[in-house]
mmCIF file of C-alpha atoms in Angstrom:
data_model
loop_
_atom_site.group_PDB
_atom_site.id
_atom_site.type_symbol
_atom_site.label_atom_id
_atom_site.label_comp_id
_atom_site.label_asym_id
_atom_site.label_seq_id
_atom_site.Cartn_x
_atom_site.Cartn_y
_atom_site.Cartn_z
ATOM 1 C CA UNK D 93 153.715 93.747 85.458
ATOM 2 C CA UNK D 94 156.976 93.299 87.209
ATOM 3 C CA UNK D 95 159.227 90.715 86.206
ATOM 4 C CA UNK D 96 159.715 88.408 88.670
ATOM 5 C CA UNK D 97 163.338 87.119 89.869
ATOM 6 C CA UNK D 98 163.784 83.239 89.728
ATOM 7 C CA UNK D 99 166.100 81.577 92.308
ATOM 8 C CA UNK D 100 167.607 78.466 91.672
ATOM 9 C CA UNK D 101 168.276 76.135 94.026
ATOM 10 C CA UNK D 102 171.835 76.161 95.458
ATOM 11 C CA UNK D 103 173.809 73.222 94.720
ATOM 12 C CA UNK D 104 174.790 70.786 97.755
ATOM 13 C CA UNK D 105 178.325 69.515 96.314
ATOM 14 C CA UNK D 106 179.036 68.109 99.405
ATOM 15 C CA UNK D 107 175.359 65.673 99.548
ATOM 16 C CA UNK D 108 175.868 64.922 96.401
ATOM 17 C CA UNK D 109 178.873 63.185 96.345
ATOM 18 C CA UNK D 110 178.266 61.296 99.415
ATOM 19 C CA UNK D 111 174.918 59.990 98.077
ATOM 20 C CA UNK D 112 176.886 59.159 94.802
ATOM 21 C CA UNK D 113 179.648 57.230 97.148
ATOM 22 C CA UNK D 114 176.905 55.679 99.093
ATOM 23 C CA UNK D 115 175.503 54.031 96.075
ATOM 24 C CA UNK D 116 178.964 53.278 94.307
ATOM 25 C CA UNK D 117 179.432 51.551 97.470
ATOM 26 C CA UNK D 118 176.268 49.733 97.573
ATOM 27 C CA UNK D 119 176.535 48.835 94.132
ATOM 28 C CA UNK D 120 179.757 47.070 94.710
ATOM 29 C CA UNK D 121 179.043 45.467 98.239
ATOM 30 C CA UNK D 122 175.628 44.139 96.289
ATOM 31 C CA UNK D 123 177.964 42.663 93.436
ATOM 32 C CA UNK D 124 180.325 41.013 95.653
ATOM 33 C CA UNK D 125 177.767 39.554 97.923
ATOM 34 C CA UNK D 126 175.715 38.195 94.638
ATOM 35 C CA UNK D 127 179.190 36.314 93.740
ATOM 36 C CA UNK D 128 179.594 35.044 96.918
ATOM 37 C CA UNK D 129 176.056 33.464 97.622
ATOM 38 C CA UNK D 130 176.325 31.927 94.285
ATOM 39 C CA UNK D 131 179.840 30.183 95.121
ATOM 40 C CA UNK D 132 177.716 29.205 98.174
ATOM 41 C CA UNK D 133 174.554 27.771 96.061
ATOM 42 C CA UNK D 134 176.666 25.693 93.677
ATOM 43 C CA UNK D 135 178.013 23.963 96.558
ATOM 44 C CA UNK D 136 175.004 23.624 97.624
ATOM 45 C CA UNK D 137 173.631 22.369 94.563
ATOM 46 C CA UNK D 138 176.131 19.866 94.423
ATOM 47 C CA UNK D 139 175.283 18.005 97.475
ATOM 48 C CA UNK D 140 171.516 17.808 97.159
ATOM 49 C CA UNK D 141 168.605 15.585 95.685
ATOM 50 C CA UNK D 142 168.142 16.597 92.203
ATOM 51 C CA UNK D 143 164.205 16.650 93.223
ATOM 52 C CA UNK D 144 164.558 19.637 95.747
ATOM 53 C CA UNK D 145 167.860 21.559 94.682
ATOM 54 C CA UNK D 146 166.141 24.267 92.551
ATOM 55 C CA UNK D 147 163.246 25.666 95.279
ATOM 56 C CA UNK D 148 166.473 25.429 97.971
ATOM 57 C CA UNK D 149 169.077 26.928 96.374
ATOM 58 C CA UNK D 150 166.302 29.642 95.030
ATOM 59 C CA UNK D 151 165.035 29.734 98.878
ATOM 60 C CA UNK D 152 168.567 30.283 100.140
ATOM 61 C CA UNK D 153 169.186 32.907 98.064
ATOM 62 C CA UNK D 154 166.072 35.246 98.165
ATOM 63 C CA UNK D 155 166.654 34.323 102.606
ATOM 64 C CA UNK D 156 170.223 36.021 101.670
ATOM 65 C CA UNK D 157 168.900 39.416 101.041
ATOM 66 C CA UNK D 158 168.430 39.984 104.863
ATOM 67 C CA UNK D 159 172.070 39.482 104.978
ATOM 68 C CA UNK D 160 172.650 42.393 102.523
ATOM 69 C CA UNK D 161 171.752 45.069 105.236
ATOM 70 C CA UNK D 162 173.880 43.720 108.176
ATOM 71 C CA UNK D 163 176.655 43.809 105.674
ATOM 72 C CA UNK D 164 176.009 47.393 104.156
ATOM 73 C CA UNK D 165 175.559 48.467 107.749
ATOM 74 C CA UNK D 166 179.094 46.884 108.704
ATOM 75 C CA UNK D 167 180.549 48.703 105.578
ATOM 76 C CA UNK D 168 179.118 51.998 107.430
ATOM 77 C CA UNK D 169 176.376 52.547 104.988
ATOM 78 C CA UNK D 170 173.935 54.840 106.093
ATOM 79 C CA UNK D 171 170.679 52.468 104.847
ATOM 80 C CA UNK D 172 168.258 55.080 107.126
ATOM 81 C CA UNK D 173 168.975 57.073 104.254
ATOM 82 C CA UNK D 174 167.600 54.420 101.482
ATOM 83 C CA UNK D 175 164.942 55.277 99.956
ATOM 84 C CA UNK D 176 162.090 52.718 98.318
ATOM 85 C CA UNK D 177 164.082 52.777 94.999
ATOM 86 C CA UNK D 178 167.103 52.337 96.360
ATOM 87 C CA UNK D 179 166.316 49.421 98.197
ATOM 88 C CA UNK D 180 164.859 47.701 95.391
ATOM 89 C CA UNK D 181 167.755 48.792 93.433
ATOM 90 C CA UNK D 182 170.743 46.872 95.943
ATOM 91 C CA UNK D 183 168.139 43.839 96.168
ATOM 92 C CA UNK D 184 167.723 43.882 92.186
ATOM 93 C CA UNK D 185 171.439 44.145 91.746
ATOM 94 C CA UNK D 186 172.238 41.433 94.096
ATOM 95 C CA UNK D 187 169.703 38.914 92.806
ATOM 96 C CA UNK D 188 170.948 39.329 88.902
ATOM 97 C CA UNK D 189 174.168 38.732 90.221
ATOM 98 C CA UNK D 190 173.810 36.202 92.156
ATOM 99 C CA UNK D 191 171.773 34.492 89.567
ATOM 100 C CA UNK D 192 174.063 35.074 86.471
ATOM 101 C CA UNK D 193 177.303 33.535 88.558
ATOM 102 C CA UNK D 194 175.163 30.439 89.622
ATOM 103 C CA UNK D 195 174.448 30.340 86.281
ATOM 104 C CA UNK D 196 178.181 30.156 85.223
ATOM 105 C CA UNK D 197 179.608 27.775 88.489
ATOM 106 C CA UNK D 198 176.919 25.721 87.125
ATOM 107 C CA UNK D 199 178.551 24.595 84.099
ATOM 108 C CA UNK D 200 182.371 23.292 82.910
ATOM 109 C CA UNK D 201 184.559 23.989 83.658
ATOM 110 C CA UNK D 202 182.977 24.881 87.656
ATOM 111 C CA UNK D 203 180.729 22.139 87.477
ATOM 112 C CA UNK D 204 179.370 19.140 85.552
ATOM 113 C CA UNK D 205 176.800 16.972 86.605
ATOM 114 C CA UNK D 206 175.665 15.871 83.250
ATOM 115 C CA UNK D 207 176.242 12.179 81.727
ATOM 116 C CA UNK D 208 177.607 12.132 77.912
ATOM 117 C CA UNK D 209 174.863 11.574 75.804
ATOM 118 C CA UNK D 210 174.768 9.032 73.460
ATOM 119 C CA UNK D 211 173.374 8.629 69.914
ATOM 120 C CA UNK D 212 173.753 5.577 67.770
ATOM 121 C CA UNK D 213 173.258 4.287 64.228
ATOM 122 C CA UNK D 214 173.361 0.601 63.280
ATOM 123 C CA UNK D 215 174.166 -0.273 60.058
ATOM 124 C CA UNK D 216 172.537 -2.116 58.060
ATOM 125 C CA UNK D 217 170.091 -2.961 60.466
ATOM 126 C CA UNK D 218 170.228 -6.573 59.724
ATOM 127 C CA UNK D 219 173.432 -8.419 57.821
ATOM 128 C CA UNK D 220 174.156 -10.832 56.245
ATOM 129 C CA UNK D 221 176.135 -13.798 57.582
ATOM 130 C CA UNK D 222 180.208 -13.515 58.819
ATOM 131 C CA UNK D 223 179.794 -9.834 57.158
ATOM 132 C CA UNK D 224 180.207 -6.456 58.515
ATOM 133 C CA UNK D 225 177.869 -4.914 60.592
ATOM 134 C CA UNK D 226 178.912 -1.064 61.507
ATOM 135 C CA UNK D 227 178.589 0.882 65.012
ATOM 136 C CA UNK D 228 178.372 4.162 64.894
ATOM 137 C CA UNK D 229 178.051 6.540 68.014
ATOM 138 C CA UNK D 230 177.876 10.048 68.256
ATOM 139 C CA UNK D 231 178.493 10.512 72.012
ATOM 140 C CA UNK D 232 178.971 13.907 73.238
ATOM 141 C CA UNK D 233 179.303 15.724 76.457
ATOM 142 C CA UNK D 234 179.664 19.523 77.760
ATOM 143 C CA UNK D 235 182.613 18.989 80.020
ATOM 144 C CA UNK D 236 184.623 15.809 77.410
ATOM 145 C CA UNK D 237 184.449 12.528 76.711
ATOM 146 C CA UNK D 238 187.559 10.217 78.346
ATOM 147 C CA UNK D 239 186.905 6.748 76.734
ATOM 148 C CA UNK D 240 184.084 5.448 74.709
ATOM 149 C CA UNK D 241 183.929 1.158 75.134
ATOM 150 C CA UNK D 242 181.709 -1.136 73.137
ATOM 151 C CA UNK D 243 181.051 -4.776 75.244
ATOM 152 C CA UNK D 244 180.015 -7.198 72.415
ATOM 153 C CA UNK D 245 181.951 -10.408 72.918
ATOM 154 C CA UNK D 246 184.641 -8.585 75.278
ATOM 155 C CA UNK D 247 184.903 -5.079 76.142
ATOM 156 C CA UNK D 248 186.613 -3.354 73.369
ATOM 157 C CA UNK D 249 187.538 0.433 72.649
ATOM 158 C CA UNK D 250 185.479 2.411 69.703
ATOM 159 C CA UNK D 251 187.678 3.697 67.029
ATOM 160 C CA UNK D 252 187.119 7.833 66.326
ATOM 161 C CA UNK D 253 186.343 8.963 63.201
ATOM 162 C CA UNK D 254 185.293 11.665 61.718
ATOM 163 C CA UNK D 255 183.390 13.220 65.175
ATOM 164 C CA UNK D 256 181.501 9.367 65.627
ATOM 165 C CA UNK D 257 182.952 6.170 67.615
ATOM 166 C CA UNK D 258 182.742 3.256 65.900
ATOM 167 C CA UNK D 259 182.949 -0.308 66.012
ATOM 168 C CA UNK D 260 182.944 -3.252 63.112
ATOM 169 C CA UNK D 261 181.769 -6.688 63.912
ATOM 170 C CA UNK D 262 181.168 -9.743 62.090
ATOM 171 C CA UNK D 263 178.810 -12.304 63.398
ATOM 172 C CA UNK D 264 175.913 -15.172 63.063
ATOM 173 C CA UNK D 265 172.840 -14.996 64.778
ATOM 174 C CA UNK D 266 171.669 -12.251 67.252
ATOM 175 C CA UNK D 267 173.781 -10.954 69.289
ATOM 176 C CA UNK D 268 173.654 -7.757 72.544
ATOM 177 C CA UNK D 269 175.685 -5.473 72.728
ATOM 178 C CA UNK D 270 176.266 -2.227 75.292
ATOM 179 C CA UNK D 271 178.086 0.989 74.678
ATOM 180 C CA UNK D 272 179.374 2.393 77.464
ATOM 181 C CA UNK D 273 181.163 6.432 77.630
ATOM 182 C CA UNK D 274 182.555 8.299 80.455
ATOM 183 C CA UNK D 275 183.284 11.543 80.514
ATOM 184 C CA UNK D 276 186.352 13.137 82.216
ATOM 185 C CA UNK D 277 185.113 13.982 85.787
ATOM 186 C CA UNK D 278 183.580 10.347 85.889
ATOM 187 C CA UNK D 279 180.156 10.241 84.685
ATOM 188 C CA UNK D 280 178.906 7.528 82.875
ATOM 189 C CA UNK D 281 176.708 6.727 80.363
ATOM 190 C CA UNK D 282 175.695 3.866 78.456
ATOM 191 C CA UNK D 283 173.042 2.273 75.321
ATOM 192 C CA UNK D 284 172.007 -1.315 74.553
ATOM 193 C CA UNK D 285 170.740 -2.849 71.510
ATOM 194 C CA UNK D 286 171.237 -5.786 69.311
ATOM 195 C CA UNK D 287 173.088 -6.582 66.348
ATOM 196 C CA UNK D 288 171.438 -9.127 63.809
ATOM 197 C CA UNK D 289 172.734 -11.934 60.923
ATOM 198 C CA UNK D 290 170.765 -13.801 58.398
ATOM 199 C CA UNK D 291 170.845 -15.742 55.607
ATOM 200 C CA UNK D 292 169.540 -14.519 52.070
ATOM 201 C CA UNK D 293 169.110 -11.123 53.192
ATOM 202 C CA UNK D 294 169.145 -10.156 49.649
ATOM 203 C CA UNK D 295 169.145 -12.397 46.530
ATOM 204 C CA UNK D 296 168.606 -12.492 42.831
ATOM 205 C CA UNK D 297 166.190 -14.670 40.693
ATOM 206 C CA UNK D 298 165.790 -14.958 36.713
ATOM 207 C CA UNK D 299 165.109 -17.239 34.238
ATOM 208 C CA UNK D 300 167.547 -20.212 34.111
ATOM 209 C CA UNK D 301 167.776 -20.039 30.004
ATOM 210 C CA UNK D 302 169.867 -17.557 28.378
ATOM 211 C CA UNK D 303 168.712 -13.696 28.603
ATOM 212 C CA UNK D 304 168.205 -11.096 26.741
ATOM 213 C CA UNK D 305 167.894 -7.473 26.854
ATOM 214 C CA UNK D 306 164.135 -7.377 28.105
ATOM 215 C CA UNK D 307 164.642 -9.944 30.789
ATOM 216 C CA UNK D 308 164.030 -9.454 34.065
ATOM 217 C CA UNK D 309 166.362 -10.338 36.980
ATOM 218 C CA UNK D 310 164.764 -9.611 40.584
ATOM 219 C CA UNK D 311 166.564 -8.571 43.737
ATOM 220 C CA UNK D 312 164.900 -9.478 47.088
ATOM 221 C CA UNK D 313 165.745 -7.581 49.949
ATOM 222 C CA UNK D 314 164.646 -8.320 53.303
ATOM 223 C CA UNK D 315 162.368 -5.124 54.322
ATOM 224 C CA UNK D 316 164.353 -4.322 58.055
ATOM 225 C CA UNK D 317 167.832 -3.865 56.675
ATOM 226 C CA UNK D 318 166.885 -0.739 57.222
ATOM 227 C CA UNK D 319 164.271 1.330 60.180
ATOM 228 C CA UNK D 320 163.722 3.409 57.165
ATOM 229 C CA UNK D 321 163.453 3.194 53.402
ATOM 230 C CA UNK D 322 162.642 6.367 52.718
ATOM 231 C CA UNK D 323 163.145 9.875 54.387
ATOM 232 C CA UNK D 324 161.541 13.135 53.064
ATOM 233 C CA UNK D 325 160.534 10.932 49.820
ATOM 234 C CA UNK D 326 164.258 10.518 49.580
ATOM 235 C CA UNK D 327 165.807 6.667 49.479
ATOM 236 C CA UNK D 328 167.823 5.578 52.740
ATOM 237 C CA UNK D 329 168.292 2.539 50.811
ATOM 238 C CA UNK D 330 169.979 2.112 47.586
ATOM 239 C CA UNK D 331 169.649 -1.458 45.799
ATOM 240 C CA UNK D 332 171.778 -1.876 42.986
ATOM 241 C CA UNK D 333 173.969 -4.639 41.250
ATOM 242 C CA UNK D 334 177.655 -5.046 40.144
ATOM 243 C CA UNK D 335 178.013 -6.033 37.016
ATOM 244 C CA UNK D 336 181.651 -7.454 35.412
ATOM 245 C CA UNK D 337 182.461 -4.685 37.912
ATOM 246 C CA UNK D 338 180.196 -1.723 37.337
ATOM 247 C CA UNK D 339 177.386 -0.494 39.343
ATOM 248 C CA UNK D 340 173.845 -0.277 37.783
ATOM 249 C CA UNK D 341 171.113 0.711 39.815
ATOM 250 C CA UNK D 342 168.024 -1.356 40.366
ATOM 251 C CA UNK D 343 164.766 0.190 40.388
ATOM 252 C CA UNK D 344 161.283 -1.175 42.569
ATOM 253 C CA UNK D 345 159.169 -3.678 41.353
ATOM 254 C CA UNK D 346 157.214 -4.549 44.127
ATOM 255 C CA UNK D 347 156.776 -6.501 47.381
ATOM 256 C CA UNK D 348 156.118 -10.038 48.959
ATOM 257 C CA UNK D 349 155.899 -10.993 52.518
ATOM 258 C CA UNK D 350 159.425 -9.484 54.138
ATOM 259 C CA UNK D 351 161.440 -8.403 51.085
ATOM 260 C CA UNK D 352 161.242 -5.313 49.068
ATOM 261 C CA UNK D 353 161.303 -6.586 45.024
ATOM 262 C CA UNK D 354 163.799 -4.467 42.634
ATOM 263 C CA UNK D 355 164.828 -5.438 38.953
ATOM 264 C CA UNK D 356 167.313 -4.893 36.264
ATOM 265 C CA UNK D 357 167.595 -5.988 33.092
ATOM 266 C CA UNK D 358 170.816 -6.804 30.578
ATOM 267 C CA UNK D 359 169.849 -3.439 28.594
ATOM 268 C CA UNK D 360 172.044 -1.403 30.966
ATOM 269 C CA UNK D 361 176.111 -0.614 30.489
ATOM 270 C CA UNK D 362 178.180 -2.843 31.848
ATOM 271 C CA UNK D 363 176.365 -6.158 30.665
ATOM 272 C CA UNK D 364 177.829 -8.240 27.737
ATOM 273 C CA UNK D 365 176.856 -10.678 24.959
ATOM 274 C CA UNK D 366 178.172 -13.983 26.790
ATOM 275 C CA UNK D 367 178.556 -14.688 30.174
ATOM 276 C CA UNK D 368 178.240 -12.181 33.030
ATOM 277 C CA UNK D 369 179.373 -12.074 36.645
ATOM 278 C CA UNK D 370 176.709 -10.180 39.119
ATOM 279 C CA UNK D 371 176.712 -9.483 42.675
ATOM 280 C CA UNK D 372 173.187 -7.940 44.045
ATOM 281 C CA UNK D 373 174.090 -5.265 46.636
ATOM 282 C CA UNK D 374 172.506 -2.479 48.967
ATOM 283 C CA UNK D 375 173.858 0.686 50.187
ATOM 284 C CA UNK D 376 172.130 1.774 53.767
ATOM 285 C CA UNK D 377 172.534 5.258 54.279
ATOM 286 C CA UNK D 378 172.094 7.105 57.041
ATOM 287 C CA UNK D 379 172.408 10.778 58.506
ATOM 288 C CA UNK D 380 172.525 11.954 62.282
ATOM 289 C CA UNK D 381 170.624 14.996 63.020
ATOM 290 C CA UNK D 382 173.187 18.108 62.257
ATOM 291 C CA UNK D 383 175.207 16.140 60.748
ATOM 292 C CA UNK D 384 176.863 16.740 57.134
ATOM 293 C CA UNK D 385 178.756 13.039 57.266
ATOM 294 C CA UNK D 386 177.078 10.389 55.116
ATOM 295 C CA UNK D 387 176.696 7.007 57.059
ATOM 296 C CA UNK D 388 176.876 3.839 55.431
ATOM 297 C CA UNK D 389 177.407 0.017 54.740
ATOM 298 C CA UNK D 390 176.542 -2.492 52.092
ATOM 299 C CA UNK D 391 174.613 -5.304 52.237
ATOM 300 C CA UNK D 392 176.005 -7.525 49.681
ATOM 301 C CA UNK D 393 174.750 -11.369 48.225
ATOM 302 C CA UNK D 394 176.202 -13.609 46.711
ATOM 303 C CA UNK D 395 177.537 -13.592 43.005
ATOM 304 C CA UNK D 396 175.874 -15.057 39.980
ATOM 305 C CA UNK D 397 177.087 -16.185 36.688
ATOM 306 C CA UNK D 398 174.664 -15.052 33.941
ATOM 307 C CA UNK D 399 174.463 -15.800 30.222
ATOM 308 C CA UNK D 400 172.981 -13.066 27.724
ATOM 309 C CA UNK D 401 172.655 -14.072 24.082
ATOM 310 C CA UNK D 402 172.682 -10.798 21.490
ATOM 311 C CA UNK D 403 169.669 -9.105 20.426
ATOM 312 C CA UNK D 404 171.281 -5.996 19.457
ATOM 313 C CA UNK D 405 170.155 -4.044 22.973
ATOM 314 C CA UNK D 406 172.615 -5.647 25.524
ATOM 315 C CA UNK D 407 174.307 -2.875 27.892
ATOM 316 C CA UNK D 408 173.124 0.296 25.753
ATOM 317 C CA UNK D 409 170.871 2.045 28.411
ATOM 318 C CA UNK D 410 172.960 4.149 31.063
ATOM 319 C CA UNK D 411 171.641 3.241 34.729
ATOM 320 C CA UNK D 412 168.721 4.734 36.508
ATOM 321 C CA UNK D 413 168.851 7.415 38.409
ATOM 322 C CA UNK D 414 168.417 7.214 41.966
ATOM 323 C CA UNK D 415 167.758 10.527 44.188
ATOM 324 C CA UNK D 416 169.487 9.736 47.662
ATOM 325 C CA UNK D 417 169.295 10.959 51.034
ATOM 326 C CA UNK D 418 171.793 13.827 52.068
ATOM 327 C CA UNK D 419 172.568 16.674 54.835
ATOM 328 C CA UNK D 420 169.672 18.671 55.442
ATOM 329 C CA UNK D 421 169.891 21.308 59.002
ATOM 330 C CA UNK D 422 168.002 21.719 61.522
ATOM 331 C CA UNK D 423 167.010 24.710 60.685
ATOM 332 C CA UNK D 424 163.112 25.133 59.356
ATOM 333 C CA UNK D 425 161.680 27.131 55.955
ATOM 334 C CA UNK D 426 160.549 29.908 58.513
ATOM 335 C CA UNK D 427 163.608 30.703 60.204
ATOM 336 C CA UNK D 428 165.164 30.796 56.540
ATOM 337 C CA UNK D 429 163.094 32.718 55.300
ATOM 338 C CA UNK D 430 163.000 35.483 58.271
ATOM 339 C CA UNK D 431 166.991 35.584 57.650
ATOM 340 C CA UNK D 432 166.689 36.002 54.048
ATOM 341 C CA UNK D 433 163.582 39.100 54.503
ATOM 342 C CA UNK D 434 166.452 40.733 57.245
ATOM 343 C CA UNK D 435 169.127 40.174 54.821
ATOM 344 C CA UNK D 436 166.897 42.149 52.116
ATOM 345 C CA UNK D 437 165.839 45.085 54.583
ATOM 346 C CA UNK D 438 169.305 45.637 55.504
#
């Protein structure tokens, strides 16, 4: 059998590199077309109902493409030439393009159409009378905030601190109030609510006669000084009492119509044999989402003298524990643990 001589076929340098300059040249002309269509659409954009602007601005650019050929024909692009692939190929190119830049003149610092959004906190959620009440607003915005205003009584600025705006008032009664930001190209945003002052919003009752160590003092506290309690069976609220200036923690007891019952009794540090000054107090805590800074403000009533007589167990026990609320993230158990499997294959 004869071997038989294979021919390869000859090599057209000269085709080749004007089909590999006709698509640089497509590629580029595709690009640059993509840019400019999207410098077109955000204008566009801007101008129009927010109800129609996204089937428009998409219309407009997919009525675009037939643009694409006049131009790659005025650039003296042989398109007879195109084949199937390489049509899809411009079109595909030009689209991406055209989509990622909109994309980008879409947002700061291009464009911003978006108001600052604002988050607040209120605390406590009810006071007591002439005391503090504290504002706190997280107000945040893509492009920056200019000036953050709180009308209560008179338009007044919000302090910064620590990443929040806030505001202290002191008051009696109910009272509105209106938060109003602005970002720096303009936009405004703003969030109502009410701010609220009572009497006995928390209170202690005992036995009139001399205590001892097994008596019981109760704390009332009204039930809405705080939207929440408890949070992940962790306490939003912490009731405790100063004591001839120490803290001891009160513990539940129970409840009656709108207070929450705690107790204490003289057994724990800081009480005496004689008389004793105590104040009944609450901490409301609070926690935005993402955020690791602990909100809060104290609810305090008014002070008591109190007379303990010695039966040997007066201010021995330390105070009760309390477990609090603190920073948790937003992330879940499943995305943790999916890190924490990568971490160990890797």
């Amino acid at each position: 059998m004869n071997d038989e001589e294979i021919k390869l076929p000859e090599f057209d340098e000269k085709k080749f590199k004007e089909t590999e300059k006709r698509k640089a040249k497509t590629a580029m002309a595709s690009f640059l077309f993509g840019v400019v269509i999207a410098v077109i659409s955000r204008f566009l954009w801007a101008n129009m109902s927010t109800s129609i602007r996204w089937p428009l601005v998409f219309l407009f650019a997919m009525a675009s493409i037939g643009f694409l050929a006049k131009i790659l024909q005025y650039l003296k692009i042989d398109t007879a030439a195109f084949s199937k692939k390489e049509w899809l190929s411009s079109i595909s190119f030009y689209f991406f393009t055209w989509l990622a830049f909109f994309i980008l003149f879409m947002n700061p610092p291009f464009y911003d159409a978006s108001p600052p959004k604002i988050e607040v906190a209120v605390l406590p959620a009810i006071q007591q009378i002439n005391e503090n009440v504290s504002v706190y607003a997280r107000i945040t915005d893509n492009a920056g905030i200019e000036k953050a205003e709180i009308n209560l009584s008179g338009l007044h600025s919000m302090e910064k601190y620590n990443g929040f705006y806030v505001f202290n008032y002191s008051g009696n009664g109910d009272i509105s109030f209106k938060i109003i930001a602005k970002d720096v190209n303009g936009h405004e945003a703003s969030y109502e609510s009410m701010l609220h002052f009572r009497k006995n919003v928390i209170y202690a009752t005992y036995q009139n006669n001399s205590l001892n160590s097994s008596s019981v003092i109760k704390i009332w506290v009204l039930k809405n000084v705080s939207e929440k309690w408890e949070e992940k069976g962790k306490k939003k609220v912490r009731v405790f009492c100063i004591v001839n200036g120490k803290e001891i923690n009160a513990t539940y007891f129970g409840e009656e119509g709108d207070y929450y019952i705690y107790k204490i009794t003289p057994s724990y540090e800081g009480w005496k044999t004689g008389t004793n000054t105590m104040q009944p107090c609450a901490e409301v805590i609070h926690y935005m989402k993402g955020s690791k800074t602990k909100l809060s403000a104290i609810v305090k009533g008014n002070e008591y003298e109190i007379d303990v007589k010695n039966d040997g167990n007066i201010g021995v026990q330390p105070s009760p524990a309390v477990q609090m609320i603190g920073y948790s993230s937003l992330r879940t158990p499943a995305f943790q643990l999916a890190g924490l499997a990568i971490a160990i294959v890797m």
